[in-house]
Coordinates of N, CA and C in Angstrom, one line a residue:
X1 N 116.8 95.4 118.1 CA 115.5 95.9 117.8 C 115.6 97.5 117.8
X2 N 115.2 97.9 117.0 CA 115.1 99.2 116.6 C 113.8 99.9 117.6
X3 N 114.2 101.1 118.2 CA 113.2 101.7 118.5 C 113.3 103.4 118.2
X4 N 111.9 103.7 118.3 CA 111.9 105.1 117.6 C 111.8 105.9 118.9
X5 N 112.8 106.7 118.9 CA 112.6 107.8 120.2 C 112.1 109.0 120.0
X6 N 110.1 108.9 120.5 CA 109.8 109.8 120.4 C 109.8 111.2 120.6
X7 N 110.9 111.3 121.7 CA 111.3 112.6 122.4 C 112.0 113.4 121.4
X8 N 112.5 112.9 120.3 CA 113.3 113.6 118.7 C 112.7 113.6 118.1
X9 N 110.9 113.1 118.2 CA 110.3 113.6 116.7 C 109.6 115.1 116.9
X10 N 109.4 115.2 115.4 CA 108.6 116.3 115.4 C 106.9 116.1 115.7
X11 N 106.1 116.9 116.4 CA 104.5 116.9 116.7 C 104.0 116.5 114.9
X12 N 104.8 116.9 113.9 CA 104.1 116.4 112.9 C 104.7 114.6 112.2
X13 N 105.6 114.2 112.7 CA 106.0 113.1 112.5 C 105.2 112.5 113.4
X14 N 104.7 112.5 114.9 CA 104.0 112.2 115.6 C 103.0 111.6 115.2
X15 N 102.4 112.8 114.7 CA 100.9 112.6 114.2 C 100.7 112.0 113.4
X16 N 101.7 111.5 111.8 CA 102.2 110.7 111.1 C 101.7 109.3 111.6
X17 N 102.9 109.3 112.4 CA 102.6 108.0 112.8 C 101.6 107.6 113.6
X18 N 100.8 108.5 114.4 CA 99.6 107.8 115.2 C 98.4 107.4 113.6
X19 N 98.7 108.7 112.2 CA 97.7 108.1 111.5 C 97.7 106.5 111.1
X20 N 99.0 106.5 110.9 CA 99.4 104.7 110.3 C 98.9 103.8 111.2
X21 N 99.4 104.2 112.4 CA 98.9 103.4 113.3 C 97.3 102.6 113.4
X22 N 96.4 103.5 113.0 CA 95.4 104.1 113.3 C 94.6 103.1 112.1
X23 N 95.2 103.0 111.4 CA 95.2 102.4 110.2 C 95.1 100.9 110.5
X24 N 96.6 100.5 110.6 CA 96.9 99.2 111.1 C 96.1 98.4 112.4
X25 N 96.2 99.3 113.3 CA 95.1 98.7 114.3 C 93.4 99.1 114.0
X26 N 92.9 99.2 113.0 CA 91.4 99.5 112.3 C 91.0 97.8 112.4
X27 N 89.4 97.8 112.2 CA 88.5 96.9 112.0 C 89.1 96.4 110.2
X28 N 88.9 97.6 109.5 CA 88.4 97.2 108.3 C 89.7 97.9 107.4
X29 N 90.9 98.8 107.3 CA 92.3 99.1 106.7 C 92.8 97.5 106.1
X30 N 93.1 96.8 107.1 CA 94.1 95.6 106.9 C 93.1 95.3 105.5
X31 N 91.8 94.8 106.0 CA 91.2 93.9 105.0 C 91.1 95.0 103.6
X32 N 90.8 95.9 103.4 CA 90.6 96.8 102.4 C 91.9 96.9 101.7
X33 N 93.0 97.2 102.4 CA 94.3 97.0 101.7 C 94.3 95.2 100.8
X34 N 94.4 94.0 101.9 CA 94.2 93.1 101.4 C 93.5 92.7 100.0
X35 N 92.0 93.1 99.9 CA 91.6 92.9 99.2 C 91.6 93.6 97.6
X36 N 92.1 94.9 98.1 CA 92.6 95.9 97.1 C 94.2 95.5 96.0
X37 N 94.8 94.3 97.1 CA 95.9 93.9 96.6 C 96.1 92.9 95.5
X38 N 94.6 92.4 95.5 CA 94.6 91.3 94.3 C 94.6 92.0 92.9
X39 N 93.5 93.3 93.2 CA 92.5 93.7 91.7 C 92.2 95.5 92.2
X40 N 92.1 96.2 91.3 CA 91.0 96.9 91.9 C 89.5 96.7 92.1
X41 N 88.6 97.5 92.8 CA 87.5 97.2 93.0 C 86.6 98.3 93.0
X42 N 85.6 97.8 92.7 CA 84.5 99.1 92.8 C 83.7 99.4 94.0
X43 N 83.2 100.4 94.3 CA 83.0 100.1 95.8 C 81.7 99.2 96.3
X44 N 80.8 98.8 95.5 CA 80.0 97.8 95.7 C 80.7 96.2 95.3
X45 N 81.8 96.0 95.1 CA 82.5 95.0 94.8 C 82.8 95.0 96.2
X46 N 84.0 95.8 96.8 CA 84.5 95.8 98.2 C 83.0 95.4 99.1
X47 N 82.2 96.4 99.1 CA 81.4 96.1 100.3 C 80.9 94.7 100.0
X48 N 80.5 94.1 98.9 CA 80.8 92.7 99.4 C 81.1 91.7 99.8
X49 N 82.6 92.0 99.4 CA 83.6 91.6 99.6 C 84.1 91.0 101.3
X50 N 83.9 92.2 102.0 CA 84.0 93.1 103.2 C 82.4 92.3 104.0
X51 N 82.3 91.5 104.2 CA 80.9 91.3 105.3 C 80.9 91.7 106.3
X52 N 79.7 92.5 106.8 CA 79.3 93.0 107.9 C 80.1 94.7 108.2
X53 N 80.6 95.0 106.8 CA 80.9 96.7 107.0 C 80.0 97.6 106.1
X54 N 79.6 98.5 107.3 CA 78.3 99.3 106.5 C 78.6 100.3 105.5
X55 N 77.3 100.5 105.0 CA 78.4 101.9 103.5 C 78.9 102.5 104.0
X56 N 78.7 103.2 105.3 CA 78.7 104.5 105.8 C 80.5 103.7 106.3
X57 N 80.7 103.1 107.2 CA 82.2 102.7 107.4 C 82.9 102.6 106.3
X58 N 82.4 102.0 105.3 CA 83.2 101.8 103.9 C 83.9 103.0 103.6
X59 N 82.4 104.0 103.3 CA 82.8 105.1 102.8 C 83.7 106.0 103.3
X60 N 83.9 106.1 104.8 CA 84.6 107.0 105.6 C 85.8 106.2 105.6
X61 N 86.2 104.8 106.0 CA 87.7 104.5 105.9 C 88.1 104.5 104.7
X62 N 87.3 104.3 103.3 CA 88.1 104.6 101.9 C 88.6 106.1 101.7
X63 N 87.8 107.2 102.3 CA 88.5 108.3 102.3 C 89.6 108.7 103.0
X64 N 89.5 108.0 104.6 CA 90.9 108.5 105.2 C 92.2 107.6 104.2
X65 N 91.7 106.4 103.8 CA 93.2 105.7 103.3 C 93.2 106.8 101.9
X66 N 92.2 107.2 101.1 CA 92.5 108.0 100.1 C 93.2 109.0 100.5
X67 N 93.2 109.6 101.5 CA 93.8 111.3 101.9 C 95.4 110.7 102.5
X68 N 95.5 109.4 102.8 CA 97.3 109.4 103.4 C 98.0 108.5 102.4
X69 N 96.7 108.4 101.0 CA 97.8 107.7 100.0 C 98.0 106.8 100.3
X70 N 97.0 105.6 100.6 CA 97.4 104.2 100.1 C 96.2 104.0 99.1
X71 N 95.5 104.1 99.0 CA 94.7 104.1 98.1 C 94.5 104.8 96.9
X72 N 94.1 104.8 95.9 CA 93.9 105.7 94.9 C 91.8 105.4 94.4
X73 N 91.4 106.7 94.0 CA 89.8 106.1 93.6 C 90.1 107.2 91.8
X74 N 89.9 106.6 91.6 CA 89.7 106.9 90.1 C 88.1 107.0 89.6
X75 N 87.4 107.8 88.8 CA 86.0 108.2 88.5 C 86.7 108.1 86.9
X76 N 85.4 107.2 86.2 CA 85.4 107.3 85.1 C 83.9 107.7 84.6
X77 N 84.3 108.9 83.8 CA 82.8 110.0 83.3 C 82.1 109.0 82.3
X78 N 81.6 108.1 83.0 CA 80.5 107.4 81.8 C 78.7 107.6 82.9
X79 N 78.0 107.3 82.2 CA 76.9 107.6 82.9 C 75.9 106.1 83.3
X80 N 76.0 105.4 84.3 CA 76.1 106.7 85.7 C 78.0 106.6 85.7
X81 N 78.6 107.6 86.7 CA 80.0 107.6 86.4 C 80.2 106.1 87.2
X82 N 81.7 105.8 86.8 CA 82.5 104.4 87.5 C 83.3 104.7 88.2
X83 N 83.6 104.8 89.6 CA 84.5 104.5 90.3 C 85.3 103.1 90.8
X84 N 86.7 103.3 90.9 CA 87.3 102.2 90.8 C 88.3 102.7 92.3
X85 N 88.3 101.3 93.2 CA 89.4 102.1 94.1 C 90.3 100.8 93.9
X86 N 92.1 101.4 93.9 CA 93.2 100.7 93.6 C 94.0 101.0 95.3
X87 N 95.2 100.2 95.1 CA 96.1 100.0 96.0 C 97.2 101.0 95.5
X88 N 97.5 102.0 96.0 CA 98.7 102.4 96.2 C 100.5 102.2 96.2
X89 N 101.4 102.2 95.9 CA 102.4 101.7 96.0 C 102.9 101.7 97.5
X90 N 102.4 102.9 98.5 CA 102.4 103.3 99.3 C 101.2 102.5 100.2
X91 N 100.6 102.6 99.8 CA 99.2 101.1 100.6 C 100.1 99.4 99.9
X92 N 100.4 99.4 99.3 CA 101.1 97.9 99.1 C 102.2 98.0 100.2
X93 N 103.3 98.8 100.4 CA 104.1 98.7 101.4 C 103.5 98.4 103.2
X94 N 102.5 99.2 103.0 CA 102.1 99.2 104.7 C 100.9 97.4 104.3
X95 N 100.7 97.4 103.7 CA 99.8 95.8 103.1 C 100.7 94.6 103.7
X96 N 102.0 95.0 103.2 CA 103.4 93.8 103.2 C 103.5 93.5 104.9
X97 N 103.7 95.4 105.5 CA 104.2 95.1 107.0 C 103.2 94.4 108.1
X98 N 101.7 94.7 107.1 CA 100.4 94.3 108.1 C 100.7 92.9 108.3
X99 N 100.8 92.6 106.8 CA 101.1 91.0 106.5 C 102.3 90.1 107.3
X100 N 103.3 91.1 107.7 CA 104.3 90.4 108.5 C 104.2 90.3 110.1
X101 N 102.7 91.6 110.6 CA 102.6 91.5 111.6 C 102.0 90.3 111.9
X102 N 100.7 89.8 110.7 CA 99.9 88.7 111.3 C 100.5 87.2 111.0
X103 N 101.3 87.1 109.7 CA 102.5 86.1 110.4 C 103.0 85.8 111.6
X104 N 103.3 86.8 112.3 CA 104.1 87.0 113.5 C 103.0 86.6 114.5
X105 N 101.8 87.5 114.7 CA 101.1 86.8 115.5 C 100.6 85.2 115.2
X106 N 100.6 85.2 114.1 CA 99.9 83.3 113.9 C 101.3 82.7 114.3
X107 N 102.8 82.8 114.1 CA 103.7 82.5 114.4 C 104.0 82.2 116.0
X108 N 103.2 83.0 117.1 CA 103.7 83.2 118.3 C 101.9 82.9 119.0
X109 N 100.9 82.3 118.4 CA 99.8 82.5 119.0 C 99.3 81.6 120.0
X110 N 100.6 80.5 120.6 CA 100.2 79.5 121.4 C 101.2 80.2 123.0
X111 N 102.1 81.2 122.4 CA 102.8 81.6 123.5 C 101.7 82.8 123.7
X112 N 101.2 83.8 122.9 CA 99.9 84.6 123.3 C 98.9 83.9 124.2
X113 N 98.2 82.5 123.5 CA 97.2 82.2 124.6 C 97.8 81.8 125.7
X114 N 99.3 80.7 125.9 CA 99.8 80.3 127.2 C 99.8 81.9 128.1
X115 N 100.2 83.3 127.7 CA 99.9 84.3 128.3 C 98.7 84.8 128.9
X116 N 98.0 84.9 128.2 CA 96.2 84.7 128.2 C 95.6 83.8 129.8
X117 N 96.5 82.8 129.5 CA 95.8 81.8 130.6 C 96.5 81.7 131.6
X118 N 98.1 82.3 131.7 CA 98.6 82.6 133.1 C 97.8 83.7 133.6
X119 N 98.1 85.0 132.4 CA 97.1 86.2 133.2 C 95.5 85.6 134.1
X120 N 95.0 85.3 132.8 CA 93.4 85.1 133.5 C 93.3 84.2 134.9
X121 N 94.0 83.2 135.2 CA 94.7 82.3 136.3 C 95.2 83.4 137.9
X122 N 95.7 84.0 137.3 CA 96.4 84.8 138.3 C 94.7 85.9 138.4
X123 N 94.5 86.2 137.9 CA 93.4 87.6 138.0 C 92.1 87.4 138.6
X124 N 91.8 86.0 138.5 CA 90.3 85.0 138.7 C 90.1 85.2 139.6

C-alpha cells in the first residue's frame, strides 16, 4: 500500500489535497459528479435530480467543484441565458476513484457492521 508522506509535501500540495478530500467526503460532490457522468445538466435538472439539496447548497458546491475543475458550466446567450453544467475530464477521474471507494465499502460492509457491533458491545 502506498502511502503519502506528508512531512515531504508542500503547504500547497497539502491544501490540494485537503480540497479533494473535502470533496469526496461531501453530502452532495459524489452525487453531482455521478449524475453529471451520464449527461450534462442544467441546474434545475440537477436539483431535481439531487432530493433534499437546497439551491443555496447546489449553488455553492457547483462553484467550489467549478473553481478545482471537475466541473465545467457553460452559459449560452439566449434569452433568458442557458446554463449547462458538464463533467470534467478531471471530475470523471475523481468520479471513477469515488466509485471504487463505494465498491470497496459495499464490498467490506458486513466486516464494517461486525466492527460496529464489537465496538458498540464493548462501549454499552
Amino acid at each position: 500500500m502506498e502511502v503519502i508522506d506528508l512531512d515531504r509535501l508542500s503547504p500547497a500540495e497539502c491544501e490540494n489535497i485537503k480540497r479533494m478530500m473535502a470533496h469526496v467526503g461531501s453530502k452532495w460532490a459524489p452525487m453531482i459528479l455521478s449524475t453529471l457522468s451520464t449527461s450534462p445538466h442544467r441546474f434545475g435538472e440537477l436539483k431535481r435530480a439531487l432530493p433534499g439539496i437546497s439551491q443555496r447548497i447546489l449553488t455553492l458546491t457547483l462553484r467550489d467543484m467549478e473553481r478545482d475543475g471537475l466541473i465545467a458550466r457553460v452559459v449560452t446567450p439566449t434569452m433568458p441565458p442557458r446554463v449547462d453544467y458538464s463533467i470534467t475530464d478531471l471530475g470523471s477521474e475523481l468520479a471513477g476513484t469515488i466509485a471504487t471507494l463505494g465498491r470497496w465499502s459495499m464490498a467490506h460492509a458486513k466486516r464494517i457492521e461486525a466492527a460496529h457491533a464489537e465496538f458498540d458491545g464493548r462501549s454499552g
